[in-house]
Amino acid sequence: MNKKTVIPQNQPDLVADWDTLFRVFIRPEGQASRATLIKYMDRILYGLNNFLKTHVGITEEVSLKELSKNFTDTIISDNPKRKLADVITCLIKEIAPYAVNVASPYFVGHMTSAIPFFMVHLKTIIAALNQNVVKLETSKVVSVIEKQVIAKIHRMIYEQSEDFYQKHVQNTDSTLGVFVEGGTTANLTAMWAARNAKFPPKDGFKGIESEGIVAAYNAYDIERCVILVSRLGHYSLRKSIGILGIGNQNVIPLKTDQNNRVDIEALKQTITRLKKENSKTCILAIIGIAGATETGTVDPLEKLAEISVAHNTHFHVDAAWGGPTLFSKKYNYLLKGIKLADSVTVDGHKQFYMPMSCGMLYLKNPKTLDVIAYHANYVNRRGAVDLGIKTLSGSREANSLILDCALKIMGAKGYALLIDHGIETAAAFAKEIKKRKLFELVTPPVLNILTYRVCPPSIQKKLEKANEEKRRKINENLNIVNRKLQQIQREAGHSFVSRTTLVQDNNQDDTIVVLRSVIMNPMTTLAILNEVLDEQEEIFKTQLKDLLG
Ligand SMILES: *Cc1c(COP(=O)(O)O)cnc(C)c1O
């Protein structure tokens, strides 16, 4: 950060006293101060946007190490250092350029992207209202709006009757869904409910939530609990099972078929094997993925539901990414069977295009979350209707308002346009990758995520003929090249794809490094993706070719 700065670093005339305090708390009365506040909002909304557009690619060429040197001051200053106006200017000119321009259409590597501009307005409204949805006393109407918007998404997923929704939408005993921080906490909430439902209170036992794992296993004569999910399951599931005391090694990764969907035969065999190894093993949940984080693939949800019913186990669908695909009349068939799930995770900050951060969990049965209810004397009293009774979070923002408004502004069709664009652009991108000799398409897109890698034709031929050992060697070389390629492109700052490591043929020892791209920005066109590929070809030709010998 060697740029000359015009922003005063320190303004000795600034003091913290009651006069200034009143000024920051009291609403601006006069015309002049109103104008100032509006000017600030204008700078945030347009200044930031324009600045990023004209000055920044994806990131500036400066290493994190170098950057961190500028942030080593650990003392809170006694007196104020800057005025709001200067703080805003500083954020726009000095900080934003070194953040990541996730809104760029060339940023196609992660599940974070551009959001509609109105989201910034909605977020501002949420901050201005500052409701706390943990309890009615600090949110009132927002709590009923939340129940309504939850019912809307529930209806999109579960397609119950109008009668069902009229009965439950505002019913204080029904929980059709909850807002949480993200997919991680949604998955955790689902596993929490599944665990508590398996070990409920009974004679001489007050339930697992109260007495803990050891007492629960004793009371129910169980020695081990497991959850079953494809090896592409999100790591938040392991976190959840760890936190819940089940032990994260009991998340059993299942083989996938050649389309990266969970292998149903492998699932059945695993269940048989587990029961045979120890008849006191309990299957806590079977999980289907609707949009795997790495490959975007969707598990055969109907079959998973069938097996879950047969084994009387909780069926959870992790649709953190793929959930909003249901908006698309053209592609919602890809999530067929999702309505059979006992619970479904959907992220707001992914394909609902909401600002960070918002996750949701939906429940087929409005009573499912009763097993995680908590009460306190000053809030969430027994018999109360506060939404905080059945959420992991305590205080939380009114994200439901953002979603409710966004649904009104976009309409289901607006969201469907985004979904269709992502899926169709990813398909066109895959075609282009196949056309180019330098690349190998590794996981074709089902939704809007695909992976590929650099693998020149000569090497592809060698791979086909090679025995296992030789193949591994070649892949190791390719891995180095693809890793470097991604890094060079990222550091150049024009475009960004991410990279991940995929297991080949379910063989843990045979891994390949792939480039991963996620197409969700409506401004990302095939032409832009071709530029991304062009740049990669250029990087390979000029800097990496020799590494392959
Ligand atoms: C993103 C994602 C998660 C985690 O969600 P966060 O919002 O990052 O906590 C879980 N599962 C899947 C399939 C995801 O794509």
Coordinates of C-alpha atoms and ligand atoms in Angstrom, one line a residue:
M1 CA 0.0 0.0 0.0
N2 CA 2.4 2.6 -1.2
K3 CA -0.1 4.9 -2.7
K4 CA 0.0 8.5 -1.6
T5 CA -2.9 9.1 0.7
V6 CA -5.0 12.2 1.0
I7 CA -6.8 11.0 4.0
P8 CA -5.7 12.4 7.3
Q9 CA -4.3 9.6 9.4
N10 CA -4.9 11.3 12.7
Q11 CA -6.9 14.4 13.5
P12 CA -5.8 15.8 16.8
D13 CA -8.8 18.2 16.9
L14 CA -11.3 15.3 17.3
V15 CA -12.5 14.6 20.8
A16 CA -14.9 12.2 22.4
D17 CA -17.3 14.2 24.5
W18 CA -21.1 14.3 25.1
D19 CA -21.6 16.8 22.3
T20 CA -20.1 14.6 19.7
L21 CA -21.8 11.6 21.2
F22 CA -25.2 13.2 20.8
R23 CA -24.4 14.1 17.3
V24 CA -23.8 10.5 16.3
F25 CA -26.9 9.2 18.1
I26 CA -29.5 11.8 17.2
R27 CA -31.1 11.8 13.9
P28 CA -30.0 14.6 11.6
E29 CA -32.6 17.5 12.0
G30 CA -31.4 20.2 9.7
Q31 CA -31.4 20.2 6.0
A32 CA -27.6 20.5 5.9
S33 CA -26.9 17.4 8.1
R34 CA -29.5 15.4 6.1
A35 CA -27.7 16.3 2.9
T36 CA -24.4 15.2 4.4
L37 CA -25.8 11.8 5.5
I38 CA -27.3 11.3 2.0
K39 CA -24.0 12.2 0.5
Y40 CA -22.3 9.5 2.5
M41 CA -24.8 6.9 1.4
D42 CA -24.3 8.0 -2.1
R43 CA -20.6 7.6 -1.7
I44 CA -21.0 4.1 -0.3
L45 CA -23.4 2.9 -2.9
Y46 CA -21.9 4.5 -6.0
G47 CA -18.4 5.6 -4.9
L48 CA -17.5 2.1 -3.9
N49 CA -19.1 0.5 -7.0
N50 CA -17.5 2.9 -9.4
F51 CA -14.2 2.8 -7.8
L52 CA -14.0 -1.0 -8.0
K53 CA -15.3 -1.0 -11.5
T54 CA -12.6 1.5 -12.8
H55 CA -9.6 0.6 -10.7
V56 CA -9.7 -3.0 -9.7
G57 CA -9.6 -6.4 -11.4
I58 CA -10.2 -9.2 -9.0
T59 CA -7.5 -8.3 -6.5
E60 CA -4.5 -6.0 -6.4
E61 CA -1.1 -7.4 -6.9
V62 CA 0.1 -7.4 -3.3
S63 CA 0.8 -10.3 -1.1
L64 CA -1.1 -10.9 2.0
K65 CA 2.2 -10.9 3.9
E66 CA 3.0 -7.5 2.7
L67 CA -0.5 -6.3 3.4
S68 CA -0.5 -7.6 6.9
K69 CA 2.5 -5.4 7.7
N70 CA 0.2 -2.4 7.5
F71 CA -2.1 -3.8 10.2
T72 CA -0.1 -4.3 13.3
D73 CA -1.4 -1.4 15.4
T74 CA -3.1 -3.0 18.4
I75 CA -3.8 0.0 20.5
I76 CA -7.3 1.5 20.6
S77 CA -6.9 5.2 20.4
D78 CA -8.2 7.3 23.3
N79 CA -9.6 10.1 21.1
P80 CA -11.4 9.7 17.8
K81 CA -9.0 9.4 14.8
R82 CA -11.2 10.1 11.9
K83 CA -14.6 11.5 10.9
L84 CA -17.2 9.4 9.2
A85 CA -16.5 11.1 5.9
D86 CA -12.8 10.2 6.1
V87 CA -13.6 6.7 7.2
I88 CA -15.7 6.1 4.2
T89 CA -13.2 7.6 1.8
C90 CA -10.5 5.4 3.4
L91 CA -12.6 2.3 3.0
I92 CA -13.3 3.0 -0.6
K93 CA -9.8 4.1 -1.6
E94 CA -7.5 2.2 0.7
I95 CA -9.3 -0.9 1.8
A96 CA -11.7 -2.0 -0.9
P97 CA -9.0 -2.3 -3.6
Y98 CA -7.3 -4.9 -1.5
A99 CA -10.4 -6.8 -0.8
V100 CA -11.6 -9.2 -3.4
N101 CA -13.9 -8.0 -6.2
V102 CA -16.3 -10.9 -5.9
A103 CA -18.8 -9.0 -8.1
S104 CA -16.6 -9.2 -11.2
P105 CA -18.0 -11.4 -13.9
Y106 CA -14.4 -12.8 -14.2
F107 CA -14.6 -14.1 -10.7
V108 CA -16.0 -17.6 -11.3
G109 CA -14.3 -19.6 -8.7
H110 CA -16.5 -19.5 -5.7
M111 CA -20.0 -19.6 -4.4
T112 CA -19.8 -15.9 -3.6
S113 CA -20.6 -13.5 -6.4
A114 CA -22.3 -10.3 -7.4
I115 CA -25.6 -9.5 -5.7
P116 CA -28.4 -7.4 -7.0
F117 CA -27.9 -3.8 -6.1
F118 CA -31.1 -3.6 -4.1
M119 CA -29.6 -6.0 -1.6
V120 CA -27.4 -3.2 -0.3
H121 CA -30.5 -1.0 0.2
L122 CA -32.3 -3.9 2.0
K123 CA -29.3 -4.5 4.2
T124 CA -29.3 -0.8 5.1
I125 CA -33.0 -1.0 6.1
I126 CA -32.2 -4.0 8.3
A127 CA -29.5 -2.1 10.1
A128 CA -31.7 1.0 10.4
L129 CA -34.5 -0.9 12.0
N130 CA -32.2 -3.1 14.0
Q131 CA -34.8 -5.6 15.1
N132 CA -33.7 -8.6 17.1
V133 CA -35.7 -11.6 15.9
V134 CA -34.7 -13.8 18.9
K135 CA -37.9 -12.6 20.6
L136 CA -41.2 -10.8 19.8
E137 CA -40.5 -8.0 22.2
T138 CA -37.7 -6.8 19.9
S139 CA -39.1 -7.7 16.5
K140 CA -42.9 -8.0 16.6
V141 CA -44.1 -7.8 12.9
V142 CA -40.8 -9.1 11.7
S143 CA -41.5 -12.4 13.5
V144 CA -44.7 -12.9 11.6
I145 CA -43.2 -11.9 8.3
E146 CA -40.4 -14.4 9.0
K147 CA -43.0 -17.1 9.5
Q148 CA -44.7 -16.2 6.2
V149 CA -41.5 -16.1 4.1
I150 CA -40.4 -19.4 5.6
A151 CA -43.7 -20.9 4.6
K152 CA -43.2 -19.6 1.1
I153 CA -39.9 -21.4 0.7
H154 CA -41.2 -24.4 2.5
R155 CA -44.0 -24.6 -0.1
M156 CA -41.5 -24.4 -2.9
I157 CA -39.6 -27.4 -1.4
Y158 CA -42.4 -29.5 0.0
E159 CA -45.4 -28.6 -2.1
Q160 CA -48.0 -29.3 0.6
S161 CA -51.6 -28.3 0.3
E162 CA -53.1 -24.8 0.8
D163 CA -54.8 -26.2 3.9
F164 CA -51.5 -27.3 5.3
Y165 CA -50.0 -23.8 4.9
Q166 CA -53.1 -22.1 6.3
K167 CA -52.9 -24.3 9.3
H168 CA -49.1 -23.8 9.9
V169 CA -48.0 -20.5 8.5
Q170 CA -48.7 -18.4 11.6
N171 CA -49.2 -21.3 14.0
T172 CA -47.0 -20.6 17.0
D173 CA -46.6 -24.3 17.7
S174 CA -45.4 -25.0 14.2
T175 CA -41.9 -24.6 12.9
L176 CA -41.7 -25.0 9.1
G177 CA -38.1 -23.6 9.1
V178 CA -35.6 -21.4 10.8
F179 CA -33.1 -18.8 9.8
V180 CA -29.5 -19.4 10.9
E181 CA -26.1 -18.0 9.9
G182 CA -25.3 -20.3 7.0
G183 CA -25.3 -23.8 5.6
T184 CA -23.0 -25.0 8.4
T185 CA -25.3 -24.0 11.2
A186 CA -28.3 -25.3 9.2
N187 CA -26.7 -28.7 8.8
L188 CA -25.7 -28.6 12.5
T189 CA -29.3 -27.8 13.5
A190 CA -30.6 -30.7 11.4
M191 CA -28.2 -33.1 13.0
W192 CA -29.0 -31.8 16.4
A193 CA -32.7 -32.5 15.8
A194 CA -31.9 -35.9 14.4
R195 CA -29.8 -36.8 17.4
N196 CA -32.3 -35.6 20.0
A197 CA -35.1 -37.4 18.2
K198 CA -33.2 -40.7 18.4
F199 CA -32.6 -40.4 22.1
P200 CA -35.7 -38.8 23.6
P201 CA -36.6 -38.8 27.3
K202 CA -38.2 -42.0 28.6
D203 CA -38.6 -43.7 32.0
G204 CA -35.5 -43.0 34.1
F205 CA -33.8 -41.0 31.3
K206 CA -34.3 -37.3 30.7
G207 CA -33.1 -37.3 27.1
I208 CA -29.8 -36.8 25.4
E209 CA -29.9 -33.0 25.4
S210 CA -30.1 -33.1 29.2
E211 CA -28.0 -36.2 30.2
G212 CA -25.5 -36.3 27.4
I213 CA -24.1 -38.9 25.1
V214 CA -22.9 -41.6 27.5
A215 CA -26.2 -41.7 29.4
A216 CA -28.1 -41.8 26.1
Y217 CA -26.2 -44.6 24.6
N218 CA -26.6 -46.6 27.9
A219 CA -30.3 -45.8 28.1
Y220 CA -30.9 -47.0 24.5
D221 CA -28.2 -49.7 24.5
I222 CA -26.3 -48.1 21.6
E223 CA -22.6 -48.1 21.2
R224 CA -22.1 -46.0 18.1
C225 CA -24.0 -43.5 15.9
V226 CA -23.2 -42.8 12.3
I227 CA -24.3 -40.6 9.6
L228 CA -24.0 -41.6 5.9
V229 CA -23.2 -39.2 3.1
S230 CA -21.3 -39.3 -0.1
R231 CA -17.6 -38.6 0.0
L232 CA -18.5 -35.3 -1.5
G233 CA -20.4 -34.2 1.6
H234 CA -19.6 -30.8 2.9
Y235 CA -17.1 -30.7 5.8
S236 CA -19.7 -28.8 8.0
L237 CA -21.3 -32.3 8.5
R238 CA -18.2 -33.5 10.2
K239 CA -18.0 -30.3 12.3
S240 CA -21.6 -30.9 13.3
I241 CA -21.2 -34.5 14.3
G242 CA -18.1 -33.5 16.2
I243 CA -19.8 -30.7 18.1
L244 CA -22.8 -33.0 18.9
G245 CA -20.5 -35.5 20.6
I246 CA -21.1 -38.2 18.1
G247 CA -17.5 -38.1 16.9
N248 CA -16.7 -36.9 13.4
Q249 CA -15.1 -40.1 12.4
N250 CA -18.6 -41.5 12.4
V251 CA -19.5 -39.5 9.3
I252 CA -19.1 -42.4 6.9
P253 CA -18.1 -41.2 3.4
L254 CA -19.8 -43.3 0.7
K255 CA -18.5 -44.1 -2.7
T256 CA -19.8 -42.2 -5.7
D257 CA -20.8 -43.5 -9.2
Q258 CA -19.1 -42.2 -12.4
N259 CA -21.5 -39.2 -12.3
N260 CA -20.4 -38.2 -8.8
R261 CA -23.7 -39.2 -7.3
V262 CA -23.7 -41.3 -4.2
D263 CA -23.5 -45.0 -5.1
I264 CA -26.8 -46.5 -3.8
E265 CA -25.3 -50.1 -3.8
A266 CA -22.4 -48.8 -1.7
L267 CA -24.9 -47.2 0.7
K268 CA -26.8 -50.5 1.1
Q269 CA -23.6 -52.5 1.6
T270 CA -22.3 -50.0 4.1
I271 CA -25.4 -50.2 6.2
T272 CA -25.3 -54.1 6.1
R273 CA -21.6 -54.0 7.0
L274 CA -22.0 -51.6 9.9
K275 CA -24.9 -53.6 11.4
K276 CA -22.8 -56.8 11.0
E277 CA -19.8 -55.2 12.7
N278 CA -21.8 -54.1 15.6
S279 CA -25.5 -54.6 16.0
K280 CA -25.5 -51.7 18.5
T281 CA -24.8 -49.2 15.8
C282 CA -27.4 -46.6 15.1
I283 CA -27.8 -44.8 11.8
L284 CA -28.6 -41.2 12.9
A285 CA -29.1 -39.8 9.4
I286 CA -28.7 -40.4 5.7
I287 CA -27.8 -37.3 3.8
G288 CA -28.3 -36.4 0.2
I289 CA -26.5 -33.6 -1.5
A290 CA -28.3 -31.3 -3.9
G291 CA -25.5 -29.4 -5.4
A292 CA -22.2 -30.8 -4.1
T293 CA -19.8 -28.0 -3.2
E294 CA -17.0 -29.2 -5.4
T295 CA -18.8 -30.7 -8.4
G296 CA -22.4 -29.3 -8.2
T297 CA -23.8 -32.8 -8.6
V298 CA -27.1 -34.0 -7.1
D299 CA -27.6 -37.3 -5.3
P300 CA -30.5 -39.6 -6.3
L301 CA -32.8 -38.1 -3.6
E302 CA -35.8 -40.4 -4.1
K303 CA -33.8 -43.5 -3.6
L304 CA -32.1 -42.1 -0.6
A305 CA -35.5 -41.3 0.9
E306 CA -36.6 -44.8 0.3
I307 CA -33.6 -46.3 2.1
S308 CA -34.0 -43.8 5.0
V309 CA -37.6 -44.9 5.5
A310 CA -36.7 -48.5 5.4
H311 CA -34.1 -48.0 8.2
N312 CA -36.3 -45.5 10.1
T313 CA -33.6 -42.8 10.0
H314 CA -33.6 -39.1 9.5
F315 CA -33.2 -38.1 5.8
H316 CA -31.5 -34.7 5.4
V317 CA -30.8 -33.0 2.1
D318 CA -28.0 -30.5 2.0
A319 CA -29.3 -28.1 -0.7
A320 CA -27.2 -25.2 0.6
W321 CA -26.2 -24.5 -2.9
G322 CA -28.8 -26.1 -5.2
G323 CA -32.0 -25.3 -3.3
P324 CA -33.0 -22.3 -5.4
T325 CA -32.8 -24.5 -8.6
L326 CA -36.5 -25.2 -7.6
F327 CA -37.3 -21.8 -9.0
S328 CA -36.6 -23.0 -12.5
K329 CA -39.5 -24.7 -14.2
K330 CA -36.9 -26.0 -16.7
Y331 CA -34.5 -27.5 -14.3
N332 CA -36.3 -28.2 -11.0
Y333 CA -36.6 -31.8 -12.0
L334 CA -32.9 -32.1 -11.1
L335 CA -33.9 -31.9 -7.4
K336 CA -36.6 -34.5 -7.7
G337 CA -37.3 -36.2 -4.4
I338 CA -36.2 -33.2 -2.3
K339 CA -39.7 -33.0 -0.8
L340 CA -39.2 -36.4 0.8
A341 CA -36.5 -35.1 3.0
D342 CA -37.1 -34.7 6.8
S343 CA -35.0 -31.5 6.7
V344 CA -33.4 -29.4 4.0
T345 CA -30.6 -26.9 4.2
V346 CA -30.7 -23.9 1.9
D347 CA -28.3 -20.9 2.0
G348 CA -29.6 -17.4 1.5
H349 CA -26.2 -16.0 0.7
K350 CA -25.7 -18.4 -2.2
Q351 CA -28.3 -18.7 -4.9
F352 CA -30.8 -16.4 -3.3
Y353 CA -28.2 -13.8 -3.9
M354 CA -28.5 -12.4 -0.4
P355 CA -25.7 -10.5 1.3
M356 CA -23.6 -12.4 3.8
S357 CA -24.7 -14.2 5.8
C358 CA -27.9 -16.1 5.8
G359 CA -28.7 -19.8 6.0
M360 CA -32.0 -21.6 6.5
L361 CA -33.2 -25.0 7.5
Y362 CA -36.6 -26.4 6.4
L363 CA -38.6 -29.2 8.1
K364 CA -41.1 -31.4 6.5
N365 CA -42.8 -32.0 9.9
P366 CA -43.6 -28.7 11.7
K367 CA -42.8 -30.5 15.0
T368 CA -39.4 -31.8 14.2
L369 CA -37.5 -28.9 16.0
D370 CA -39.5 -29.3 19.2
V371 CA -36.7 -31.6 20.4
I372 CA -34.2 -28.7 20.4
A373 CA -36.4 -26.1 22.1
Y374 CA -34.8 -24.0 24.9
H375 CA -36.5 -21.6 27.3
A376 CA -35.2 -18.8 29.5
N377 CA -37.0 -16.8 32.1
Y378 CA -36.5 -13.3 30.7
V379 CA -37.0 -14.3 27.1
N380 CA -38.5 -17.3 25.2
R381 CA -40.6 -18.2 28.2
R382 CA -42.5 -21.4 28.2
G383 CA -45.6 -21.1 26.1
A384 CA -44.2 -18.0 24.4
V385 CA -44.0 -17.8 20.6
D386 CA -40.6 -16.2 20.3
L387 CA -38.7 -17.5 17.3
G388 CA -35.5 -17.9 19.3
I389 CA -36.9 -20.9 21.2
K390 CA -35.9 -23.2 18.4
T391 CA -32.8 -21.7 16.9
L392 CA -29.2 -22.3 17.5
S393 CA -28.5 -18.6 17.3
G394 CA -29.6 -16.2 20.0
S395 CA -29.8 -12.6 18.9
R396 CA -29.9 -12.3 15.1
E397 CA -30.7 -9.8 12.4
A398 CA -34.0 -9.7 10.4
N399 CA -32.7 -11.5 7.4
S400 CA -36.2 -12.7 6.7
L401 CA -37.1 -9.2 5.7
I402 CA -34.3 -9.1 3.1
L403 CA -35.5 -12.5 1.6
D404 CA -39.1 -11.4 1.7
C405 CA -38.4 -8.2 -0.1
A406 CA -36.1 -9.9 -2.6
L407 CA -38.8 -12.4 -3.5
K408 CA -41.1 -9.6 -4.2
I409 CA -38.6 -7.6 -6.3
M410 CA -37.4 -10.6 -8.3
G411 CA -40.4 -12.9 -8.4
A412 CA -39.9 -16.6 -8.9
K413 CA -39.3 -15.9 -12.6
G414 CA -36.5 -13.5 -11.8
Y415 CA -34.7 -16.1 -9.8
A416 CA -35.4 -18.7 -12.4
L417 CA -33.6 -16.5 -15.0
L418 CA -30.5 -16.5 -12.9
I419 CA -30.6 -20.3 -12.3
D420 CA -31.2 -21.0 -16.0
H421 CA -28.4 -18.7 -17.0
G422 CA -26.0 -20.4 -14.6
I423 CA -26.9 -23.9 -15.7
E424 CA -26.9 -23.1 -19.4
T425 CA -23.7 -21.0 -19.4
A426 CA -21.9 -23.8 -17.5
A427 CA -23.1 -26.3 -20.1
A428 CA -21.8 -24.0 -22.9
F429 CA -18.5 -23.6 -21.0
A430 CA -18.1 -27.4 -20.7
K431 CA -18.5 -27.7 -24.5
E432 CA -15.9 -25.1 -25.0
I433 CA -13.5 -26.8 -22.6
K434 CA -14.0 -30.1 -24.5
K435 CA -13.3 -28.3 -27.8
R436 CA -10.0 -27.0 -26.6
K437 CA -7.2 -29.6 -26.8
L438 CA -5.2 -28.4 -23.9
F439 CA -8.0 -29.1 -21.4
E440 CA -9.8 -32.1 -20.0
L441 CA -13.3 -31.7 -18.6
V442 CA -13.2 -33.6 -15.3
T443 CA -16.7 -33.3 -13.9
P444 CA -19.3 -32.1 -16.4
P445 CA -21.8 -29.7 -14.9
V446 CA -25.2 -30.8 -13.7
L447 CA -26.1 -27.5 -12.1
N448 CA -23.7 -24.6 -12.6
I449 CA -20.5 -25.9 -11.3
L450 CA -17.8 -27.8 -13.3
T451 CA -14.2 -28.9 -12.9
Y452 CA -11.5 -29.3 -15.5
R453 CA -7.8 -29.3 -15.8
V454 CA -4.9 -28.7 -18.1
C455 CA -4.0 -32.0 -19.7
P456 CA -2.4 -31.7 -23.2
P457 CA -3.3 -34.3 -25.8
S458 CA 0.1 -36.0 -25.6
I459 CA -0.2 -36.5 -21.9
Q460 CA -3.8 -37.7 -22.3
K461 CA -2.5 -40.4 -24.6
K462 CA 0.1 -41.4 -22.2
L463 CA -2.4 -41.6 -19.4
E464 CA -4.6 -43.9 -21.4
K465 CA -1.8 -46.4 -21.9
A466 CA -0.2 -46.1 -18.4
N467 CA -0.5 -48.6 -15.7
E468 CA -1.5 -47.4 -12.2
E469 CA 1.9 -46.5 -11.0
K470 CA 2.8 -44.6 -14.1
R471 CA -0.6 -42.9 -14.1
R472 CA -0.1 -41.6 -10.6
K473 CA 3.3 -40.2 -11.6
I474 CA 1.8 -38.4 -14.6
N475 CA -1.0 -37.1 -12.5
E476 CA 1.4 -35.8 -9.9
N477 CA 3.1 -33.7 -12.6
L478 CA -0.2 -32.5 -13.9
N479 CA -1.2 -31.6 -10.4
I480 CA 1.8 -29.3 -10.0
V481 CA 1.0 -27.6 -13.3
N482 CA -2.6 -27.0 -12.5
R483 CA -1.9 -25.8 -9.0
K484 CA 0.6 -23.3 -10.4
L485 CA -1.7 -22.3 -13.2
Q486 CA -4.4 -21.4 -10.8
Q487 CA -2.0 -19.5 -8.6
I488 CA -0.5 -17.5 -11.5
Q489 CA -3.9 -16.6 -12.8
R490 CA -5.2 -15.6 -9.4
E491 CA -2.2 -13.4 -8.7
A492 CA -2.4 -11.7 -12.1
G493 CA -5.8 -10.4 -10.9
H494 CA -7.8 -10.4 -14.1
S495 CA -9.8 -13.5 -13.5
F496 CA -10.3 -16.2 -10.9
V497 CA -11.2 -19.8 -10.9
S498 CA -10.7 -21.9 -7.8
R499 CA -9.0 -25.2 -7.4
T500 CA -9.7 -28.3 -5.6
T501 CA -8.5 -31.9 -5.3
L502 CA -10.7 -34.7 -6.5
V503 CA -10.4 -38.4 -5.7
Q504 CA -10.4 -40.6 -8.9
D505 CA -12.5 -43.7 -9.0
N506 CA -13.0 -43.6 -5.3
N507 CA -9.4 -44.4 -4.7
Q508 CA -8.1 -42.1 -1.9
D509 CA -4.5 -42.5 -3.2
D510 CA -5.4 -41.3 -6.7
T511 CA -6.1 -37.6 -6.5
I512 CA -6.1 -35.0 -9.2
V513 CA -5.9 -31.2 -8.9
V514 CA -8.7 -29.6 -10.9
L515 CA -9.8 -26.1 -11.7
R516 CA -13.3 -25.4 -10.4
S517 CA -15.7 -22.9 -11.8
V518 CA -19.0 -21.7 -10.4
I519 CA -21.2 -19.8 -12.8
M520 CA -23.7 -17.6 -10.9
N521 CA -23.0 -14.1 -11.9
P522 CA -25.5 -13.1 -14.6
M523 CA -22.9 -10.9 -16.2
T524 CA -20.6 -13.9 -16.8
T525 CA -20.9 -14.8 -20.4
L526 CA -19.4 -17.5 -22.6
A527 CA -17.2 -14.7 -24.2
I528 CA -15.8 -13.9 -20.7
L529 CA -15.2 -17.6 -20.0
N530 CA -13.4 -17.9 -23.3
E531 CA -11.1 -15.1 -22.1
V532 CA -10.5 -17.0 -18.9
L533 CA -9.5 -20.1 -21.0
D534 CA -7.4 -18.0 -23.3
E535 CA -5.5 -16.6 -20.4
Q536 CA -4.9 -20.1 -19.0
E537 CA -3.6 -21.3 -22.3
E538 CA -1.3 -18.4 -22.5
I539 CA 0.0 -19.0 -18.9
F540 CA 0.6 -22.6 -19.7
K541 CA 2.4 -21.9 -23.0
T542 CA 4.7 -19.2 -21.6
Q543 CA 5.3 -20.4 -18.1
L544 CA 4.4 -24.0 -17.4
K545 CA 4.8 -26.1 -20.5
D546 CA 8.3 -27.2 -19.7
L547 CA 7.2 -28.7 -16.4
L548 CA 5.5 -31.5 -18.3
G549 CA 8.7 -32.4 -20.2
Ligands
LIG1 C1 -21.7 -23.8 1.2 C2 -22.2 -25.1 1.6 C3 -22.3 -25.5 2.9 C4 -21.8 -24.5 4.0 O1 -22.5 -23.4 4.0 P1 -22.0 -22.0 4.8 O2 -23.0 -21.1 4.4 O3 -20.6 -21.7 4.1 O4 -21.8 -22.3 6.2 C5 -22.8 -26.7 3.2 N1 -23.2 -27.6 2.3 C6 -23.0 -27.3 1.0 C7 -23.5 -28.3 0.0 C8 -22.5 -26.0 0.6 O5 -22.4 -25.8 -0.7

